[in-house]
Short mmCIF file of C-alpha atoms and ligand atoms in Angstrom, two decimals:
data_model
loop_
_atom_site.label_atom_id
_atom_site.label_comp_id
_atom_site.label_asym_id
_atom_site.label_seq_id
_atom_site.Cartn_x
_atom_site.Cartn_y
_atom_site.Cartn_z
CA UNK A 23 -3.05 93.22 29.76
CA UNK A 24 -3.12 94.39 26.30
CA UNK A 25 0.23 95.68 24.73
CA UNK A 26 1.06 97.03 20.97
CA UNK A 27 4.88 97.24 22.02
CA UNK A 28 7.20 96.12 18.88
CA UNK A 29 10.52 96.78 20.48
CA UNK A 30 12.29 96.68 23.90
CA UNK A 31 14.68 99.61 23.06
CA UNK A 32 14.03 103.27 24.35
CA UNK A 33 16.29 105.90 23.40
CA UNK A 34 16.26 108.44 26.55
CA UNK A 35 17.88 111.83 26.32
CA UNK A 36 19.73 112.26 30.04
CA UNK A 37 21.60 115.24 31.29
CA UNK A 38 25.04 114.50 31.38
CA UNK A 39 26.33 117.86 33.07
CA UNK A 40 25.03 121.32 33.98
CA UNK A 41 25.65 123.80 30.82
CA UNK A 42 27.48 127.18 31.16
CA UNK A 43 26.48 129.97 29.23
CA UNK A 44 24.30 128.57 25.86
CA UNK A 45 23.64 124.73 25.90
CA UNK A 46 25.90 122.30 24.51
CA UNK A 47 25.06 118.87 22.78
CA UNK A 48 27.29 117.06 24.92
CA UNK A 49 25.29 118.82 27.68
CA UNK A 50 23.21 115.81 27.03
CA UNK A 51 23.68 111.63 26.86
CA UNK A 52 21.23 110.54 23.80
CA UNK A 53 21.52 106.48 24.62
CA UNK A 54 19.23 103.33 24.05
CA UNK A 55 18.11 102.01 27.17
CA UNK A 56 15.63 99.14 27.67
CA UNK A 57 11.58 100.13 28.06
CA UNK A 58 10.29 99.87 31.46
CA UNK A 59 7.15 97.91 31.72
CA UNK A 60 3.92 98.97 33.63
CA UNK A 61 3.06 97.87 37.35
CA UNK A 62 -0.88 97.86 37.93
CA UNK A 63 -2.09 101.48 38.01
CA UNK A 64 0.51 102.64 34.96
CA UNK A 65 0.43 103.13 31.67
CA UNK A 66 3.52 102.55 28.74
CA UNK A 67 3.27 105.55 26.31
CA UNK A 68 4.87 105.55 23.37
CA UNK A 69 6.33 109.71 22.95
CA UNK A 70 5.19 111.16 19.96
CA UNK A 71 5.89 115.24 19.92
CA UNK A 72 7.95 116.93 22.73
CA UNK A 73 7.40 120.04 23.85
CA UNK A 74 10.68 121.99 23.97
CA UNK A 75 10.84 125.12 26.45
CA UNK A 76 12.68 127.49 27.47
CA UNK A 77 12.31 127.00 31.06
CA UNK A 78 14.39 123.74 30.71
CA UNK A 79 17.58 125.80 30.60
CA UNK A 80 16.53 127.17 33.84
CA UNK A 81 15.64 123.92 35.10
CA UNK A 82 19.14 122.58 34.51
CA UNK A 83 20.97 125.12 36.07
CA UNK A 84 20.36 123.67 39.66
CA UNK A 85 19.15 126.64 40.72
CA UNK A 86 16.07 126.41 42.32
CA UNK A 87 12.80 127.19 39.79
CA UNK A 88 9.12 126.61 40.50
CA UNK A 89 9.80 122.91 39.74
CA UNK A 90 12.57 120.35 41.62
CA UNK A 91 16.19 121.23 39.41
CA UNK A 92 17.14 118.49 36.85
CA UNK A 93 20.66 116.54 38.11
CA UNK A 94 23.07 115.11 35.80
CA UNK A 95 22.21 111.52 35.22
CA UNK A 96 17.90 112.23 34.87
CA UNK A 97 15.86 111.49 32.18
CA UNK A 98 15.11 115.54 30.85
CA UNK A 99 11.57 116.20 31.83
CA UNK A 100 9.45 117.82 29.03
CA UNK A 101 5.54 118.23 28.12
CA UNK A 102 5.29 115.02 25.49
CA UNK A 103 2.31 114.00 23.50
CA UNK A 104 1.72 110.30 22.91
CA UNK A 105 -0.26 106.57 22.60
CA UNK A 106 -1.04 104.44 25.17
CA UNK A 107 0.72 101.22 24.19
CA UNK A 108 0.33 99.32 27.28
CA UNK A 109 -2.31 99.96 29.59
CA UNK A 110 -2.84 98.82 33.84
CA UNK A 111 -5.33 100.64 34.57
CA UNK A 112 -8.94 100.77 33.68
CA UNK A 113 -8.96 104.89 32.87
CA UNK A 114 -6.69 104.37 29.67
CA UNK A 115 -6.97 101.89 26.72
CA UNK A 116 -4.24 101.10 24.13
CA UNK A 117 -4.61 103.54 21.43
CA UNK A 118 -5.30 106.28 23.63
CA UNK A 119 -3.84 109.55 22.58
CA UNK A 120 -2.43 111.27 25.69
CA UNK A 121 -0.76 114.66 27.21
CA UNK A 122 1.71 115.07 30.31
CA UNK A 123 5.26 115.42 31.31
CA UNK A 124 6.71 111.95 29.36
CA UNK A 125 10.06 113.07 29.57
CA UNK A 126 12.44 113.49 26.31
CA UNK A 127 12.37 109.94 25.28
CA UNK A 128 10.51 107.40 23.25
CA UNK A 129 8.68 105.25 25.76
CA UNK A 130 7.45 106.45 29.41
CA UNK A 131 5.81 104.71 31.84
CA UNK A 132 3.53 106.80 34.02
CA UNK A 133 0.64 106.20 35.99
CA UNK A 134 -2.45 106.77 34.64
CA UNK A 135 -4.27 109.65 36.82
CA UNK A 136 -1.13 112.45 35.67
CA UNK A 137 -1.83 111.94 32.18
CA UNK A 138 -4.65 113.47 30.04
CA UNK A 139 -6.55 111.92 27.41
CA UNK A 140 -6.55 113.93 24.21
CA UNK A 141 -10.05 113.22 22.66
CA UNK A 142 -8.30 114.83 19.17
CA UNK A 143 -7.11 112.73 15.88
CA UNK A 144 -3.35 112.53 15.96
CA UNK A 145 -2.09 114.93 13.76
CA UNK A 146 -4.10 117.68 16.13
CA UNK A 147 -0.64 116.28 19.02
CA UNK A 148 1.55 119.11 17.95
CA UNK A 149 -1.37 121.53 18.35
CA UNK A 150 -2.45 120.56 21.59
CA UNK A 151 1.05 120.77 23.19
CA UNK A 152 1.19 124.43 21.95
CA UNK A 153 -1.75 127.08 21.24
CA UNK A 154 -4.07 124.50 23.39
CA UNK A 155 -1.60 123.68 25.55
CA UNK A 156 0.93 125.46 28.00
CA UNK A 157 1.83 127.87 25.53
CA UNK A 158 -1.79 129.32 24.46
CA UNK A 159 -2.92 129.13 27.94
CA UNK A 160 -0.31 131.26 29.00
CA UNK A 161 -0.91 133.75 27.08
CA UNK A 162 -4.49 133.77 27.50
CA UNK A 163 -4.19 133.83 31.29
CA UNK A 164 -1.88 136.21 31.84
CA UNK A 165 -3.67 138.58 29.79
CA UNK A 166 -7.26 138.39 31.29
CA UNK A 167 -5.85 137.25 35.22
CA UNK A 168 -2.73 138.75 35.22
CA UNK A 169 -2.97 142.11 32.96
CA UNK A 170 -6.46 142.57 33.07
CA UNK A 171 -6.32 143.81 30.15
CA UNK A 172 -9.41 145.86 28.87
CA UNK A 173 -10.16 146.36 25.27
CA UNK A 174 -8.55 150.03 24.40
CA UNK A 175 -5.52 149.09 25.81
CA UNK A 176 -2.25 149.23 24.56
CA UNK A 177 -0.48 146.16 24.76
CA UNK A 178 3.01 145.38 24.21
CA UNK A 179 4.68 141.99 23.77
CA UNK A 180 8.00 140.97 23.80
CA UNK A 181 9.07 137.14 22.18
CA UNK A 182 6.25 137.93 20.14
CA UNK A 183 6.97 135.60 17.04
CA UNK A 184 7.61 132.82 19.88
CA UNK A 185 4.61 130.42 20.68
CA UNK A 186 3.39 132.44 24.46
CA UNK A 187 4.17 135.64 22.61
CA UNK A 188 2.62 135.15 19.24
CA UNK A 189 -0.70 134.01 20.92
CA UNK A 190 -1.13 136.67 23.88
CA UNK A 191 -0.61 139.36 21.03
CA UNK A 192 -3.13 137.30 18.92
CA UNK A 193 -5.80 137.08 21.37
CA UNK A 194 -5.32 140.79 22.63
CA UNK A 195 -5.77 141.83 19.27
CA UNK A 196 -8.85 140.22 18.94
CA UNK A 197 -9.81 141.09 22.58
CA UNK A 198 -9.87 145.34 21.25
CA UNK A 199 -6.43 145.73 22.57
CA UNK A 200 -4.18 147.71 20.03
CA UNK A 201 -1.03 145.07 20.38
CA UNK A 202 2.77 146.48 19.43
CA UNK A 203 5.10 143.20 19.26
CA UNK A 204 9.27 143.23 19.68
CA UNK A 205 10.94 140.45 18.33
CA UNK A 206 14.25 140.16 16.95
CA UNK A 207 15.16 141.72 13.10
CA UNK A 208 13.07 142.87 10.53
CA UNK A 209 11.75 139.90 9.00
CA UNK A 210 10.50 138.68 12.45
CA UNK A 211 8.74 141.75 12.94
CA UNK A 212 7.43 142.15 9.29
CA UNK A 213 6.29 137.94 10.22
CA UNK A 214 4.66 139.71 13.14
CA UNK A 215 2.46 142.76 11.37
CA UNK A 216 1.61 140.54 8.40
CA UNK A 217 0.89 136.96 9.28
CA UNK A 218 -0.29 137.40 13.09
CA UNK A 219 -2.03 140.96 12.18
CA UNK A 220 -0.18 142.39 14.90
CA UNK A 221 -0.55 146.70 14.56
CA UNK A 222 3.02 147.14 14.64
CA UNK A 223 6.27 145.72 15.67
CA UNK A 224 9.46 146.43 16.52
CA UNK A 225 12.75 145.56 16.72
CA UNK A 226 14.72 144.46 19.75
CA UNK A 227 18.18 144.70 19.01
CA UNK A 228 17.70 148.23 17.85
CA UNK A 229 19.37 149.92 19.91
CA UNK A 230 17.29 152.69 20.09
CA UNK A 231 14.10 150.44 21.38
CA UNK A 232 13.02 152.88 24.00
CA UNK A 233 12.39 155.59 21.64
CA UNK A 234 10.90 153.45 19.23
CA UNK A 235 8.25 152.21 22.12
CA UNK A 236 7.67 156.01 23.26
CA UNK A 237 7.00 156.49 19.42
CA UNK A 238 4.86 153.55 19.16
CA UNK A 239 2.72 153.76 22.24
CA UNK A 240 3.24 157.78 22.20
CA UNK A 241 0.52 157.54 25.35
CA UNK A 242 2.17 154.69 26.98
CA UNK A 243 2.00 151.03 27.38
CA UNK A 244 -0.91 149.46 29.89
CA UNK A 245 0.08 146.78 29.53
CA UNK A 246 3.29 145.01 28.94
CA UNK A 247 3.45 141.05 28.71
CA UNK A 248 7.23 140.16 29.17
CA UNK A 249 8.79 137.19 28.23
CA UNK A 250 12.47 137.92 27.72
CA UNK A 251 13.50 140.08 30.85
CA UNK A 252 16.70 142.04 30.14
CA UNK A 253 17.11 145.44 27.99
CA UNK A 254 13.88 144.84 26.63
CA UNK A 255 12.22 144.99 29.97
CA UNK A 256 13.78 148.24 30.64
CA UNK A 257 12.96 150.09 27.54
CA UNK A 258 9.09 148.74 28.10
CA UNK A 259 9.50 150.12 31.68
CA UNK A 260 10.70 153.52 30.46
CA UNK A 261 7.39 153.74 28.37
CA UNK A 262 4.60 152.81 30.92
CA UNK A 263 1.26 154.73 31.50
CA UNK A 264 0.17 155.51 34.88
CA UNK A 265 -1.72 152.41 36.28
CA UNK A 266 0.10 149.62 33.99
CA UNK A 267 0.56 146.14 34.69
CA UNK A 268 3.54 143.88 33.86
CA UNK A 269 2.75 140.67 33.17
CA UNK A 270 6.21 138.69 34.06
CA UNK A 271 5.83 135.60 32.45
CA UNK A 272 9.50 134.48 31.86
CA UNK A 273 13.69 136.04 31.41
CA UNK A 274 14.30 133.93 27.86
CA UNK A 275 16.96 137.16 27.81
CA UNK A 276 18.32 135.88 30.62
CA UNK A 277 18.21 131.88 31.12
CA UNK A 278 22.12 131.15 29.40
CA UNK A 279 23.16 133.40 32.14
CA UNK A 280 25.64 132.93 35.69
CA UNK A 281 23.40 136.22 37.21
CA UNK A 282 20.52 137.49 35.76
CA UNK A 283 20.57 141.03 35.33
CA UNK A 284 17.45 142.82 37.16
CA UNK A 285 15.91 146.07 35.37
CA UNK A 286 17.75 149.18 36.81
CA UNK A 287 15.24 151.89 36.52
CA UNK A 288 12.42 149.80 38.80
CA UNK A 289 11.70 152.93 40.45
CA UNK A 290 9.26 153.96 37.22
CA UNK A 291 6.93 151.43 39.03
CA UNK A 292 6.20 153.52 41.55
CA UNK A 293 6.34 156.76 39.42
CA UNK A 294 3.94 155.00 37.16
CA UNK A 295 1.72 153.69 39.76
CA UNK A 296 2.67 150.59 37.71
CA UNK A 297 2.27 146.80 38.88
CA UNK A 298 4.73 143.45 38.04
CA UNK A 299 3.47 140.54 38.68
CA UNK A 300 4.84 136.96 38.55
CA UNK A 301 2.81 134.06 37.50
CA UNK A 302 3.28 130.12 36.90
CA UNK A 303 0.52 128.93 34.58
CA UNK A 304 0.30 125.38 36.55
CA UNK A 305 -1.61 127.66 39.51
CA UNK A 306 -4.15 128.01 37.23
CA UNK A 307 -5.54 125.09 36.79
CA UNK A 308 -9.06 125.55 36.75
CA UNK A 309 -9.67 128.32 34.08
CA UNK A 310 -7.32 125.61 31.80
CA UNK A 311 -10.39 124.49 30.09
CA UNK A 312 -12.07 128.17 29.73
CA UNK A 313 -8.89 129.20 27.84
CA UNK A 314 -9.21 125.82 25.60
CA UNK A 315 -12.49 126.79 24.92
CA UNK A 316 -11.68 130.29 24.00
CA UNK A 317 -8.88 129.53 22.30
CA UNK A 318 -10.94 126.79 20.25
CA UNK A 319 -13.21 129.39 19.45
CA UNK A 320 -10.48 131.65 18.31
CA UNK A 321 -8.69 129.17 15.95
CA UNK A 322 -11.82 128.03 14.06
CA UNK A 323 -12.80 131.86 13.76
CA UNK A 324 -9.01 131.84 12.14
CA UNK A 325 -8.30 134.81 14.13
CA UNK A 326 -5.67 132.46 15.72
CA UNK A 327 -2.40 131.62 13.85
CA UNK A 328 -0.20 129.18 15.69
CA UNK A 329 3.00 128.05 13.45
CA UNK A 330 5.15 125.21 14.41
CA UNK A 331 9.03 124.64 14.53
CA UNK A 332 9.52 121.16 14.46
CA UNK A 333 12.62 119.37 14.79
CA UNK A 334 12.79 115.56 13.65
CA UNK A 335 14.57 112.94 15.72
CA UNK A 336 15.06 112.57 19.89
CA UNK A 337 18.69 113.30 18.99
CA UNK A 338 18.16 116.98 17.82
CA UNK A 339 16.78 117.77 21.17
CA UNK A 340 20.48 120.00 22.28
CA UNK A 341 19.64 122.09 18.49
CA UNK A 342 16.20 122.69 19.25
CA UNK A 343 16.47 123.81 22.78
CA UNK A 344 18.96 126.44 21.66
CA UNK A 345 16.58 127.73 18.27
CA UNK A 346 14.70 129.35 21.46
CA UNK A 347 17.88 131.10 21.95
CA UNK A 348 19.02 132.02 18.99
CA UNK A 349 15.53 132.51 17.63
CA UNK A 350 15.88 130.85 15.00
CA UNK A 351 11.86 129.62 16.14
CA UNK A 352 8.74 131.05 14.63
CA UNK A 353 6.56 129.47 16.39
CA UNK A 354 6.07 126.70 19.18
CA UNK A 355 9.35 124.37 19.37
CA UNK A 356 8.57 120.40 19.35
CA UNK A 357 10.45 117.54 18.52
CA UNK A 358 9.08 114.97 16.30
CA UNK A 359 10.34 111.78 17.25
CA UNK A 360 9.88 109.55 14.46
CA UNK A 361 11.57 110.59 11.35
CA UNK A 362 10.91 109.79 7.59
CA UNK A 363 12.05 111.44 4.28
CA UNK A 364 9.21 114.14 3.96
CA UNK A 365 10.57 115.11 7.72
CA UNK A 366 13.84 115.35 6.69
CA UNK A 367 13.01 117.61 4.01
CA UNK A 368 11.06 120.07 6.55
CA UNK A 369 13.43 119.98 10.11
CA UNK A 370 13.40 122.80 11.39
CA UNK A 371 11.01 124.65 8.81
CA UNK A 372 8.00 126.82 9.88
CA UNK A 373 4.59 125.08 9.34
N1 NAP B 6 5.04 131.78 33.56
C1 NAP B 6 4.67 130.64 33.02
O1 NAP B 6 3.90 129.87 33.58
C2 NAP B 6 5.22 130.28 31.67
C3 NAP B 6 4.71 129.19 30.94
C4 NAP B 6 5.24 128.94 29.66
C5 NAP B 6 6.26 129.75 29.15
N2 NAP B 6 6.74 130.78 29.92
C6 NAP B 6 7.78 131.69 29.42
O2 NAP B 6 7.28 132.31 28.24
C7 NAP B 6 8.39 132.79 27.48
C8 NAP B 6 8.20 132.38 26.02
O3 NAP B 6 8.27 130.97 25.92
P1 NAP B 6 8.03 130.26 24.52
O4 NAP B 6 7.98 128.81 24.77
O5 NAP B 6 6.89 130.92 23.83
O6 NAP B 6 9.37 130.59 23.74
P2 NAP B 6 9.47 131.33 22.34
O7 NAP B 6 9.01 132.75 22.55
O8 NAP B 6 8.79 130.51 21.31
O9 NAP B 6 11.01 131.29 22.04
C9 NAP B 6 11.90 132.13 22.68
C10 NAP B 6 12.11 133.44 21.89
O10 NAP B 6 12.81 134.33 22.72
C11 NAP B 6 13.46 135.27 21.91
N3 NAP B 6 14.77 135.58 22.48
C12 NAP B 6 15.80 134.72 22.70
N4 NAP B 6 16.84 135.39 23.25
C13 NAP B 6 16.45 136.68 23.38
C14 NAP B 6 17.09 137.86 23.88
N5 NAP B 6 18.34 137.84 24.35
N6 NAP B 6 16.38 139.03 23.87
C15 NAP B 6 15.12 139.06 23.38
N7 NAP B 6 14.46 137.98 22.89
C16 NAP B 6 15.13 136.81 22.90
C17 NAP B 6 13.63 134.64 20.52
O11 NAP B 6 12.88 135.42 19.60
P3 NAP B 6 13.54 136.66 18.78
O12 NAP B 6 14.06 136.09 17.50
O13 NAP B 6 12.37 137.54 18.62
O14 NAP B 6 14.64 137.22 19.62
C18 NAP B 6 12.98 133.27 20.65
O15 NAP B 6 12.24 132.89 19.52
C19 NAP B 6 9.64 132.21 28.14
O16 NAP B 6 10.21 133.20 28.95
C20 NAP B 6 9.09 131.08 28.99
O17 NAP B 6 9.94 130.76 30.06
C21 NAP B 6 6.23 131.05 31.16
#
């Protein structure tokens, strides 16, 4: 057995008790625990970037999700990037860089066969747990398998300076799709036009949003790729063409609440001949590494921007779970969890 481990202290990030409304920090125990060692067939990762989404709030609730809810008392479960600092099994050596769900904490042991060996230098981690990771092949899958989208279409995003959003309008655009973003104020949406080449964007808390989109997409949306649920979903309904598909890939709108509020004027489904339809990107396993491939393609073509909001230290995991709700995010939302001075200086920051 070879090991690089240098301490015997983990620092785990638990939940301590079920939030209401917008999550807390003491929502969450942040203690130092000692590292578990591997059994034959396992593997001791050290956590480098963690993945922060926001289907955790969800998760937490205890209501029931696609996934087993999170109890008071676990380990928070989280997408992680990291090296293999122990290794029990032939498939991984020390040194390996790997992906999977590591938890939010500094060392995890896992068995080997659920993690995935990132073939990448290190400072490619962040990129690979967003654009080539959950978030990029979201978007890319529930565009082309969910939306069939065609080029020509119109395309509307919501979240769309947020890491799913930013990419799906991205790769639309590029795809021939005219692409109309909502995010939230005018600086988002100016972010959006200018620095993701979206054609337009607009605001969501205007209160006015369903004129705006009827404006916008004068000869309706085809398709709309929803991410935040809520008044947003109904002014997109409001402005559908005949034939469109919804694309309902999360309720961000929606998570911090008791009882989530469905859209009330459904019924323009059935005027509109229109189609909603539900997806969880984990049933899509096998077109994971066509949308890698395509969204390789896109990024060295630089027709792919995919900014990062990183947040330094395991103990600022509470703050950067609730940037996704406050959107104070550009960007995919990891936590860096080492720390030095030039890290200090950028928390939080866009890069
Ligand atoms: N179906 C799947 O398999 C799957 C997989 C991954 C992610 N998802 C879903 O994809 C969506 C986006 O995830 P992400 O990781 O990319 O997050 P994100 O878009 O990077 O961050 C969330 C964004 O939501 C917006 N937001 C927050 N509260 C809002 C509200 N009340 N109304 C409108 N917008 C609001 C904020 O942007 P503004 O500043 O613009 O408001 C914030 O930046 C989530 O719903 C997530 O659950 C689904």
């Amino acid at each position: 057995m070879v090991t690089t481990l240098h301490t015997q202290t983990n620092t785990t990030v638990r939940l301590a008790r079920r939030p209401s409304g917008m999550p807390e920090d003491n929502d969450w125990s942040i203690a130092d625990e000692p590292v578990e060692r591997p059994d034959p067939g396992e593997v001791l990762v050290e956590t480098l970037y963690v993945s922060v989404d926001p289907a955790m709030r969800a998760w937490v609730s205890g209501a029931q999700t696609y996934r087993a809810p999170v109890n008071p008392g676990d380990i928070m479960p989280a997408a992680a990037a990291g090296r293999v600092i122990e290794s029990r099994d032939a498939a991984l050596e020390v040194g390996d860089l790997v992906t999977g769900d590591l938890g939010v904490q500094r060392y995890a042991v896992r068995p080997a066969r659920v993690l995935e060996r990132i073939t990448a230098p290190v400072d490619a981690l962040p990129e690979h747990l967003g654009v080539l990771g959950i978030a990029g092949i979201t978007a890319y899958i529930g565009l082309h398998d969910i939306g069939r989208l065609k080029p020509g279409d119109t395309l509307v995003v919501s979240g769309a300076a947020g890491a799913v959003g930013s990419a799906a309008g991205q790769i639309a655009r590029a795809f021939g799709a005219r692409v109309i973003g909502i995010a939230g104020g005018e600086e988002k949406c100016r972010y959006v036009v200018d620095d993701l080449g979206f054609d337009a964007c607009l605001d969501h808390r205007d209160p006015e949003l369903a004129s705006a989109l009827s404006a916008a997409a004068p000869k309706g949306i085809d398709v709309y790729f929803d991410n935040v649920g809520g008044d947003v979903l109904e002014a997109a309904l409001d402005n559908l063409a005949r034939g469109a598909r919804i694309i309902l890939c999360g309720a961000v709108s929606q998570y911090n609440s008791e009882r989530m509020a469905g859209p009330s004027n459904y019924m323009e489904l059935l005027i509109k001949r229109a189609s909603m339809t539900g997806f969880v990107v984990f049933d899509h396993r096998d077109r994971f590494d066509q949308a890698r491939a395509e969204l390789s393609a896109l990024l060295s073509r630089g027709e792919l921007r995919a900014d990062l909001h990183i947040r330094q230290g395991l103990h600022q995991f509470p703050t950067a779970l609730r940037d996704l709700f406050t959107g104070t995010n550009r960007g995919k939302v990891l936590l860096k969890t080492t720390t030095n001075n030039a890290d200090r200086a950028e928390n939080g920051a866009t890069r």
